[in-house]
Coordinates of C-alpha atoms in Angstrom, one line a residue:
X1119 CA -11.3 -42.4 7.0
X1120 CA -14.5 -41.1 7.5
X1121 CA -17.8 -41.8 5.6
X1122 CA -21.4 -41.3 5.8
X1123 CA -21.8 -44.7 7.7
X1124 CA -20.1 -42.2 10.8
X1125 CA -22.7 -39.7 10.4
X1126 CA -25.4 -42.1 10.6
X1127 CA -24.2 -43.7 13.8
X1128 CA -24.9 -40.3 15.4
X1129 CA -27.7 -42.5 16.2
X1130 CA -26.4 -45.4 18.1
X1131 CA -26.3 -45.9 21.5
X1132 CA -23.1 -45.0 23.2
X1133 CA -20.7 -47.1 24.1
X1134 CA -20.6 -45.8 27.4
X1135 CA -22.8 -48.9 29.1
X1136 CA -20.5 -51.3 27.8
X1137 CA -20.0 -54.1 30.7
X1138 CA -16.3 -54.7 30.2
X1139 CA -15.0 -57.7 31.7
X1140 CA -11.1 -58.8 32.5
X1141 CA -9.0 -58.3 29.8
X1142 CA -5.6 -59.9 29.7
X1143 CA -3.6 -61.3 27.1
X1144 CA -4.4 -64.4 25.1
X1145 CA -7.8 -65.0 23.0
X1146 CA -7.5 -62.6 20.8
X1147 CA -7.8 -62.1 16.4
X1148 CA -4.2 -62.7 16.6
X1149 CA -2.5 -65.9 16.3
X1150 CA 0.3 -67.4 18.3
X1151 CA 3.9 -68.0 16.6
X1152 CA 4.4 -71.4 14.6
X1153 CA 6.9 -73.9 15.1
X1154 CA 9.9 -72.2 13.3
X1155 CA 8.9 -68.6 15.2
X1156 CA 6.4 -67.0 12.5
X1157 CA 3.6 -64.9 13.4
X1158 CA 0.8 -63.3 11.8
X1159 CA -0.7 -60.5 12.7
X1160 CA -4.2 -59.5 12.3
X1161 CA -5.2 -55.7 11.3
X1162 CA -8.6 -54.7 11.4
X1163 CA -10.1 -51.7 9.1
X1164 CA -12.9 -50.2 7.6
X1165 CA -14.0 -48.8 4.3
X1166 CA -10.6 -48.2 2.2
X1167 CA -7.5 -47.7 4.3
X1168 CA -4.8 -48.0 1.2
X1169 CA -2.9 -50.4 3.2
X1170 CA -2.7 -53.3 0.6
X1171 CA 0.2 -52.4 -1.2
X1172 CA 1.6 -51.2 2.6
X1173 CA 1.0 -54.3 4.1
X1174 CA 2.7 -56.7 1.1
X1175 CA 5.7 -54.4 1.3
X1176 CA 5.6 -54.4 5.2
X1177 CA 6.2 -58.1 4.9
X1178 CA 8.6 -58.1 2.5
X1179 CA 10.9 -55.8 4.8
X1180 CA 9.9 -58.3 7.9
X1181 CA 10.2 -61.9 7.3
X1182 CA 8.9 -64.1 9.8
X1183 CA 5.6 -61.8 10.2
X1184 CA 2.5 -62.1 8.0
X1185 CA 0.1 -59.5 8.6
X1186 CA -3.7 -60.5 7.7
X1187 CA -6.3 -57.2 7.2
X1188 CA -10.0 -57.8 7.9
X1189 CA -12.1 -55.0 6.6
X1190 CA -15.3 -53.9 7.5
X1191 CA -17.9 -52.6 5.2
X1192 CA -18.2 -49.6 6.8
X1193 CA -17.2 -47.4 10.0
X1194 CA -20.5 -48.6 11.9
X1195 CA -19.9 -51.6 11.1
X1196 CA -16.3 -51.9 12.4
X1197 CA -17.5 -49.9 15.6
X1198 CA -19.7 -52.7 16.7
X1199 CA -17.2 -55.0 16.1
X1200 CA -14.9 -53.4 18.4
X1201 CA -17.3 -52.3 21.1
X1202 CA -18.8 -56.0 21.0
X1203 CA -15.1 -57.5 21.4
X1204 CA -13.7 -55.2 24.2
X1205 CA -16.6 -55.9 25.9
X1206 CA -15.9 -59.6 25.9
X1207 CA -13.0 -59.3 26.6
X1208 CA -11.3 -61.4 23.5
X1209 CA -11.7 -61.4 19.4
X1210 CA -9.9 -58.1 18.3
X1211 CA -7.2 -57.7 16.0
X1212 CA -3.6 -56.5 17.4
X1213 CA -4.1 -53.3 15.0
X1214 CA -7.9 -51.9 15.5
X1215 CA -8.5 -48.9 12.9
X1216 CA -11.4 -46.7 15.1
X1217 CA -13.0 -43.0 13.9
X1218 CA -12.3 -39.7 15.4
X1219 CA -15.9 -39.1 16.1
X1220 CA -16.2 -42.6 18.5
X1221 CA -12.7 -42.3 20.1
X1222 CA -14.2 -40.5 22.7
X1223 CA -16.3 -43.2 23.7
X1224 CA -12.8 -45.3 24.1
X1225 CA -11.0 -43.0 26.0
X1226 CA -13.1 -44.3 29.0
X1227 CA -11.4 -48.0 28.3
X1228 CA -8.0 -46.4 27.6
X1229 CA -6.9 -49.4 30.1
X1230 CA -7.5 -51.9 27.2
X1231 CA -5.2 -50.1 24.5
X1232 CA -1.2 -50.1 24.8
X1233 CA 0.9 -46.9 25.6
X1234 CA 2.2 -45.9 22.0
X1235 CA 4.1 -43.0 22.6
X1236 CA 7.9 -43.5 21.7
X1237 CA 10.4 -41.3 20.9
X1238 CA 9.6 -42.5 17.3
X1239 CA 6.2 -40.8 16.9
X1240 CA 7.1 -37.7 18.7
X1241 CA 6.2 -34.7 16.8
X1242 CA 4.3 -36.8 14.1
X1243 CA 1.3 -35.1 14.1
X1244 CA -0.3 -31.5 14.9
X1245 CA -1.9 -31.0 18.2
X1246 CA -5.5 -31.4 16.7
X1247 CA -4.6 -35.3 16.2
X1248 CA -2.7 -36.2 19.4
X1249 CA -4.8 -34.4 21.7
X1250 CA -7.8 -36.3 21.6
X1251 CA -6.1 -39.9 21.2
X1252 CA -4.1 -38.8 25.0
X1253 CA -5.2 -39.4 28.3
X1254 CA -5.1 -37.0 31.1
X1255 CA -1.7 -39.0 32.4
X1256 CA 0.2 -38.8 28.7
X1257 CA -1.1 -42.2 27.3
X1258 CA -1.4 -42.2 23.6
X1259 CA -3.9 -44.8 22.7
X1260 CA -4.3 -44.4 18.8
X1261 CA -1.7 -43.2 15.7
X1262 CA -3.4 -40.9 13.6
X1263 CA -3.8 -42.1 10.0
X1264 CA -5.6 -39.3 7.9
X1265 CA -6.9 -36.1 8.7
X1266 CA -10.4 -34.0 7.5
X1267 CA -9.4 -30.5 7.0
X1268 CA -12.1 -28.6 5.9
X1269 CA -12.4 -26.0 2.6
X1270 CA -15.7 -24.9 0.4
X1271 CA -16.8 -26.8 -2.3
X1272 CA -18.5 -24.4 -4.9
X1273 CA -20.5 -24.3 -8.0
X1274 CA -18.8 -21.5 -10.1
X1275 CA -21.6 -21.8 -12.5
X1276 CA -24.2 -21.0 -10.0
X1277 CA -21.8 -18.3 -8.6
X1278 CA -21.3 -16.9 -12.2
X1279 CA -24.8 -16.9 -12.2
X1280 CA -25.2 -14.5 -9.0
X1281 CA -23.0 -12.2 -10.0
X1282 CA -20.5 -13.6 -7.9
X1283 CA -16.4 -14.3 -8.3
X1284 CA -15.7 -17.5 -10.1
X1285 CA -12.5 -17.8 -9.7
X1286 CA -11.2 -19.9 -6.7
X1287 CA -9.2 -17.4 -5.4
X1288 CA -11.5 -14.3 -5.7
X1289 CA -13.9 -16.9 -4.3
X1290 CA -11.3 -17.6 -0.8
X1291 CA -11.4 -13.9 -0.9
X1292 CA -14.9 -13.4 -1.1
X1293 CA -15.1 -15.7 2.4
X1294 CA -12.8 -14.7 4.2
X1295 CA -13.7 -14.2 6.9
X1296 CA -16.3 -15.7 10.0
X1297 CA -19.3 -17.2 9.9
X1298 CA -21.5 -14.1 9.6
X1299 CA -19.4 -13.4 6.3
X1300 CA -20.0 -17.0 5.1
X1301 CA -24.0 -16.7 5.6
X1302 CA -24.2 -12.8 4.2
X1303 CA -22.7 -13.9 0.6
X1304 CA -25.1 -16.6 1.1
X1305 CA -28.1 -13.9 1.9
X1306 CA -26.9 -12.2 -1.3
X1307 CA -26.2 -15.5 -3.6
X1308 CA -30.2 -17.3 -2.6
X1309 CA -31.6 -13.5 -2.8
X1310 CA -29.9 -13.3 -6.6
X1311 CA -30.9 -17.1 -7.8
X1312 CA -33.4 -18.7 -5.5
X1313 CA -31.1 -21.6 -5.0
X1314 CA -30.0 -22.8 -1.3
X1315 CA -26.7 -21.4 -0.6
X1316 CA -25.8 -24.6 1.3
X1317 CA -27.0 -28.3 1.3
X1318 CA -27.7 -28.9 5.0
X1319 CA -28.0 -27.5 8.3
X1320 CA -26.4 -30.6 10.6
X1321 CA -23.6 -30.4 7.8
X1322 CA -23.1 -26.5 8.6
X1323 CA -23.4 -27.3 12.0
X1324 CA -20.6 -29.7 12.2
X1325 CA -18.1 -27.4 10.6
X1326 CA -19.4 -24.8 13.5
X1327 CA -19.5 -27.4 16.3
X1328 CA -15.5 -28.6 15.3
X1329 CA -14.4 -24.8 16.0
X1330 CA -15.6 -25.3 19.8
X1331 CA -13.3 -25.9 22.3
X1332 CA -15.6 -27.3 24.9
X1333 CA -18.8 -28.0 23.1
X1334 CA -20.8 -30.3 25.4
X1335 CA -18.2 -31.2 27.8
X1336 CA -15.3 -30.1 30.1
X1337 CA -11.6 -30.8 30.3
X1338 CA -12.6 -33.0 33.0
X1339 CA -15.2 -34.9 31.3
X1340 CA -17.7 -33.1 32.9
X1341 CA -21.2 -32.5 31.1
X1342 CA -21.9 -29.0 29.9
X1343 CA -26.1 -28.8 30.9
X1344 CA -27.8 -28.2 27.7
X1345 CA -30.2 -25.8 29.1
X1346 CA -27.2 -23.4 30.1
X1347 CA -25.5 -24.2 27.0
X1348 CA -25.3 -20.9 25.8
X1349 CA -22.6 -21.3 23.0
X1350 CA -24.3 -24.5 21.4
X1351 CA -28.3 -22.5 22.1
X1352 CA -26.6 -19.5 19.5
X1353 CA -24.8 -22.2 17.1
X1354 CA -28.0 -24.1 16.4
X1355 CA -30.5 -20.4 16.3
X1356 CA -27.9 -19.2 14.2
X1357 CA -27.8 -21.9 11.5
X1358 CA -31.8 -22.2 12.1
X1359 CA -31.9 -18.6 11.6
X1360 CA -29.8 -19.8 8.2
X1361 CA -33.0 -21.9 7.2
X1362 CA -35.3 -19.5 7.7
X1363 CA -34.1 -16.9 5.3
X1364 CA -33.5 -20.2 2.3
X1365 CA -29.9 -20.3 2.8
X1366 CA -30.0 -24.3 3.7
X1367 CA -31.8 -26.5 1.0
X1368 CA -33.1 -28.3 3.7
X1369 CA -31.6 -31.9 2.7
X1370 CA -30.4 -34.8 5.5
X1371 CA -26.7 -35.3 4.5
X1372 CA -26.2 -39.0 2.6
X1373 CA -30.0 -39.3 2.2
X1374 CA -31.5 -39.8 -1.5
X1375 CA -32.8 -36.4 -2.0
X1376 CA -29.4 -35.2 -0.8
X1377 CA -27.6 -37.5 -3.4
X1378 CA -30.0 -36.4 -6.5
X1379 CA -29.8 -32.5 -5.2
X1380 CA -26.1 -32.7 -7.2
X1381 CA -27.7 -32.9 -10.4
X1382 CA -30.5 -30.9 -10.1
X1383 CA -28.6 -27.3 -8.9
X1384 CA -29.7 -28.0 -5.6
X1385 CA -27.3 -25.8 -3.6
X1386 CA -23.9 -23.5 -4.7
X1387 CA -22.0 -24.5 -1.4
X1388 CA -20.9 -27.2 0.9
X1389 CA -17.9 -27.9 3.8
X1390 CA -15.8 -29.8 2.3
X1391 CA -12.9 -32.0 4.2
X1392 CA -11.0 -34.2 1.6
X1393 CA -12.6 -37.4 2.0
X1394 CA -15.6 -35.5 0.8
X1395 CA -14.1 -34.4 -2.8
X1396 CA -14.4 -38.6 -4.0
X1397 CA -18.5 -38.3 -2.9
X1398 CA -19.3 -34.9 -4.5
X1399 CA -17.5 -36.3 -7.5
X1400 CA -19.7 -39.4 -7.9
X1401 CA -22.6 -37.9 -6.9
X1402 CA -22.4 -35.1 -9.4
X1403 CA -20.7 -36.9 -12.1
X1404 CA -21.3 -35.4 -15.9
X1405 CA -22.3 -31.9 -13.9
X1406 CA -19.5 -29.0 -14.3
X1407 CA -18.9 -26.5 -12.6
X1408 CA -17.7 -27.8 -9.3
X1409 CA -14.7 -26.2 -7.5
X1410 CA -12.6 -25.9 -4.3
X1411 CA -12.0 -22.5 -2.8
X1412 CA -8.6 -22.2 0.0
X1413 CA -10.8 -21.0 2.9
X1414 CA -13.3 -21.8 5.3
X1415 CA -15.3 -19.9 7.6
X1416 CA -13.6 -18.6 11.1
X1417 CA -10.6 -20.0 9.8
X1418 CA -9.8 -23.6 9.7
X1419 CA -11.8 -26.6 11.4
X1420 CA -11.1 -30.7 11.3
X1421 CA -14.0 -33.1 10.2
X1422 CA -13.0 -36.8 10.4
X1423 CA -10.0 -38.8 10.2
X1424 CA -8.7 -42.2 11.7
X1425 CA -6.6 -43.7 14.1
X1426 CA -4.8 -47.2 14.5
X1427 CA -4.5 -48.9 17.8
X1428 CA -3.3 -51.7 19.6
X1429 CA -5.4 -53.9 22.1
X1430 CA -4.1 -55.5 25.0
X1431 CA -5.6 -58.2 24.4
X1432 CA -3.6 -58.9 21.3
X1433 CA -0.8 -61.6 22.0
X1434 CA 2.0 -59.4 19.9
X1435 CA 1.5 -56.1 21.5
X1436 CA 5.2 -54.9 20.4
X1437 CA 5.0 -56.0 17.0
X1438 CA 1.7 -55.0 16.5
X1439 CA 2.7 -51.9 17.7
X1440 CA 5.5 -51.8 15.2
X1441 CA 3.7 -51.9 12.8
X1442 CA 1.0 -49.3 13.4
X1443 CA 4.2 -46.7 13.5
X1444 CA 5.1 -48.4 10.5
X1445 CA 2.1 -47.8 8.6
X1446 CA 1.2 -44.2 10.1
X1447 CA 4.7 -42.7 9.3
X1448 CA 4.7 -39.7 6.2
X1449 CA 6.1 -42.0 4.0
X1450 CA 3.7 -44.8 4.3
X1451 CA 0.7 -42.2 4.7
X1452 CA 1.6 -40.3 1.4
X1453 CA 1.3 -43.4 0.0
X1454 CA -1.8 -44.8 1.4
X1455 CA -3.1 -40.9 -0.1
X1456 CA -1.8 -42.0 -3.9
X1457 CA -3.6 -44.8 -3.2
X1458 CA -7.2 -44.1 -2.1
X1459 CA -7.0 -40.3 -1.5
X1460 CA -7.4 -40.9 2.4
X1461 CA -5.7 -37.2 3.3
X1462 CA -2.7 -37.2 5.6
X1463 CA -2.2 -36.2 9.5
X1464 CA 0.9 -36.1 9.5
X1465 CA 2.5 -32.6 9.9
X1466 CA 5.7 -33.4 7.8
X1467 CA 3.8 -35.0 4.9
X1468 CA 1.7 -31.7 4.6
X1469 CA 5.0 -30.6 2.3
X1470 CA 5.5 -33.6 0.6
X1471 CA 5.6 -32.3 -2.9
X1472 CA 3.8 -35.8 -4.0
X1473 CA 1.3 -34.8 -1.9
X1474 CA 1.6 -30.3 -3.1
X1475 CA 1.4 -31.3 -6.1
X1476 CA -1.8 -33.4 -6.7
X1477 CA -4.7 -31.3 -8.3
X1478 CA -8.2 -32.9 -9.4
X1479 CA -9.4 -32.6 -13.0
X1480 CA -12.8 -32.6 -11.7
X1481 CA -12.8 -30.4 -9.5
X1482 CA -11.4 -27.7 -12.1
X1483 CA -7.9 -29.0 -11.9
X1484 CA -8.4 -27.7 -8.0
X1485 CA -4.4 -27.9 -6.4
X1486 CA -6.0 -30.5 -4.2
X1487 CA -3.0 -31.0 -2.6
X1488 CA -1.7 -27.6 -1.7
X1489 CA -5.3 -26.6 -0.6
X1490 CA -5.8 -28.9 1.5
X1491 CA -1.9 -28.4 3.0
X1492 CA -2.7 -25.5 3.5
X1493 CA -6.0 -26.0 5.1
X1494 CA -4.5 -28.3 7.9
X1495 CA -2.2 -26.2 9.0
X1496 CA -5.3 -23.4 9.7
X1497 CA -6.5 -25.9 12.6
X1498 CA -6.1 -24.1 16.0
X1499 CA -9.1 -25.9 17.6
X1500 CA -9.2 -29.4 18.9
X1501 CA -12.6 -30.3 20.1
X1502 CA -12.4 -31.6 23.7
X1503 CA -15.4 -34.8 22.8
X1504 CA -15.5 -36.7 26.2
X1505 CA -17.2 -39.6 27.3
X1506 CA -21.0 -38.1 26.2
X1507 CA -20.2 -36.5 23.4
X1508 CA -22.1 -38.9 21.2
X1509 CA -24.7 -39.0 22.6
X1510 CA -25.4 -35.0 23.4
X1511 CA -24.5 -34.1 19.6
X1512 CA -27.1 -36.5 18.5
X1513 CA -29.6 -34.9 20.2
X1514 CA -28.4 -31.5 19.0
X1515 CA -28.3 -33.0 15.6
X1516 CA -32.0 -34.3 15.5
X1517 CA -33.5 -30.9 17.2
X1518 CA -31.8 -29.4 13.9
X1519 CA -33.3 -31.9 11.9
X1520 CA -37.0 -31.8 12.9
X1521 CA -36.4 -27.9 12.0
X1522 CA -34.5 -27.8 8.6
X1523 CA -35.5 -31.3 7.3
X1524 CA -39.0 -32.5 8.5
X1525 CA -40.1 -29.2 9.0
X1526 CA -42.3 -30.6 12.0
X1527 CA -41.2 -28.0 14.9
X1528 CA -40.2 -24.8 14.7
X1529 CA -36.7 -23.6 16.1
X1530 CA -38.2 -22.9 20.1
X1531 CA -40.1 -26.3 20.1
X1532 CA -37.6 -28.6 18.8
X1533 CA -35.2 -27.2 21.1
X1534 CA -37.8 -27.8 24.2
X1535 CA -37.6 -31.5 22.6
X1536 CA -33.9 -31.5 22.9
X1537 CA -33.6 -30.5 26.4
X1538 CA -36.3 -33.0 27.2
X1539 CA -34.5 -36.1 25.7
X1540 CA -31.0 -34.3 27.0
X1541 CA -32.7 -34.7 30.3
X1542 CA -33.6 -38.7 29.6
X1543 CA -29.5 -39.1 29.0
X1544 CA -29.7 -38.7 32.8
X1545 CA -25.8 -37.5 32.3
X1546 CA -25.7 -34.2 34.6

């Protein structure tokens, strides 16, 4: 799961000064067994998981365990409530749903999660998933629930309108290819219409920024100076370089301009991971045209996805721990996808023809399914995001902002900004 609550918590303060205390067992959201042996056990989520159906069916096939799911409104919402409880030491649930994007930020505290790996989960999930839920030593802290592997969302009207292929696959043709390919199309698309090739410039950036291997940080967690960062200083002239020429309609991703630019022909493109396909959809509903082409610039990349954990502070680490594989395995994730469309991580459900053969009438009865299949399996990058990476991004993210949104700096000034504040992280 990932939603635009993650995006906005670009903004928070990382986790990183967290004052953690003793953690041991006992005190925790779970619940002790009764007097003939039962147990509940308490799962904690965010947004829409699909596990409602899961869980009833979960219980069914384990008598004696009642499993209770708390959900949080949203992503920031359920990141507070995690960071507040670890750092006191009690009040989290045996199964803790956390983002991709603040992982890193728990890796630090990997002392406070149980070891999942098992000869059960091994091979589950592609490289991209595991990496970043493993410690240096082999730990595996979280089991990966969905995935966000990106394609293009397109207006075939608009493109129709350019001159340009309509058709999905002319269109993946018409991409292929890196990002200079993506942003020359673009060139020729704005230069035929006047329309903004793509919605925003911190949403173009994060497609870039996911094909990174080291984009802030080290292997060893050690902070990339901003000042010398040479591959992120090209990544953010290039995509202000993007703005300049009218490629980017300028909009702040989940903002209300953003929302009423899908009716008004406000942009032809946008990266699109599959947990973005349900907001396109409502925020363009009654306009046609809207499509999803197989490819995506330089490749593949990953945006989003979740993770299910276990506390040790949890009183039923091994059944809690059950249950996470439980609930993360193809079968149960194909399902969870039926359900709510949450797009799975796991590399044998990718060929699961429930999953091939899903399209969306929407999106012009788009192969959903098999695009996004075959999407995943493009992935050869796994960010390394370490302890900082939060924080750093953020301030990548705003210098961006002030440039192609509030139009207050130009590209050399908002940068200067950026290594000032970078400075004020006081993280070299």
């Amino acid at each position: 799961m990932f939603k635009k609550q993650a995006m906005a918590g670009l903004g928070v303060i990382a986790v990183g000064a967290l004052a953690l205390v003793g953690c041991g067992s006992g005190g925790s959201g779970s619940s002790g067994a009764d007097a003939d042996g039962n147990i509940t056990l308490t799962i904690a989520t965010f947004n829409e998981f699909g596990y409602d159906a899961l869980l009833e069916e979960y219980m069914e096939q384990n008598p004696g365990i009642k499993v209770v799911e708390k959900k949080a409104a949203t992503s920031n919402e359920a990141r507070d409530n995690m960071n507040t409880r670890l750092a006191a030491g009690s009040g989290l649930a045996d199964v803790e749903a956390i983002e991709m994007d603040w992982l890193p930020e728990l890796m630090q505290y990997s002392d406070q999660f149980v070891d999942l790996s098992s000869d059960s989960v091994t091979g589950r999930w592609p490289e991209f998933k595991t990496a970043p839920a493993t410690t240096a030593d082999g730990k595996l802290i979280g089991y990966g629930t969905d995935a966000g592997p990106e394609a293009v969302c397109y207006r075939a009207d608009l493109f129709k309108q350019a001159g340009l292929p309509t058709d999905r696959e002319e269109v993946a043709e018409l991409l292929d290819g890196d990002w200079d390919n993506y942003f020359k199309v673009g060139k020729q698309f704005v230069d035929a219409t006047g329309i903004p090739w793509y919605d925003s410039a911190t949403g173009t950036y994060q497609g870039m920024l996911n094909q990174i291997e080291n984009p802030f940080e080290n292997d060893d967690d050690t902070v990339i100076p901003l000042e010398s960062n040479n591959t992120i200083r090209s990544t953010y002239d290039t995509i202000l370089d993007q703005s300049e020429d009218g490629l980017s309609a300028g909009l702040s991703q989940w903002s209300e301009d953003w929302v009423n630019a899908f009716q008004n022909d406000g942009f032809a493109t946008m990266l699109c991971p599959p947990w973005m396909l349900g907001v396109v959809e409502g925020n363009a509903a009654g306009v046609e045209g809207w499509d999803v082409a197989p490819v995506f610039p330089g490749g593949g990349g990953n945006w989003g996805g979740s993770y299910l954990t276990v506390p040790t502070q949890g009183e039923h680490q091994e059944e809690a721990k059950a249950l996470a594989d439980w609930l993360t395995a193809p079968e149960q994730q194909i399902t969870a996808f039926q359900t709510k469309g949450n797009f799975p991580s796991q590399t044998a459900a990718l060929d699961d023809p429930a999953l091939l053969e899903y399209s969306n009438e929407f999106f012009n009865n788009a192969p959903i399914g098999q695009i996004y299949s075959d999407m995943s399996k493009k992935i050869a990058v796994s960010p390394y995001k370490g302890t900082n990476f939060f924080a750093i991004t953020t301030v990548v993210t705003d210098a961006l902002t002030r440039v192609d949104v509030d139009g207050t700096d130009d590209a050399d000034s908002s940068w200067d900004k950026a290594l000032s504040e970078f400075r004020q992280l006081g993280i070299e």
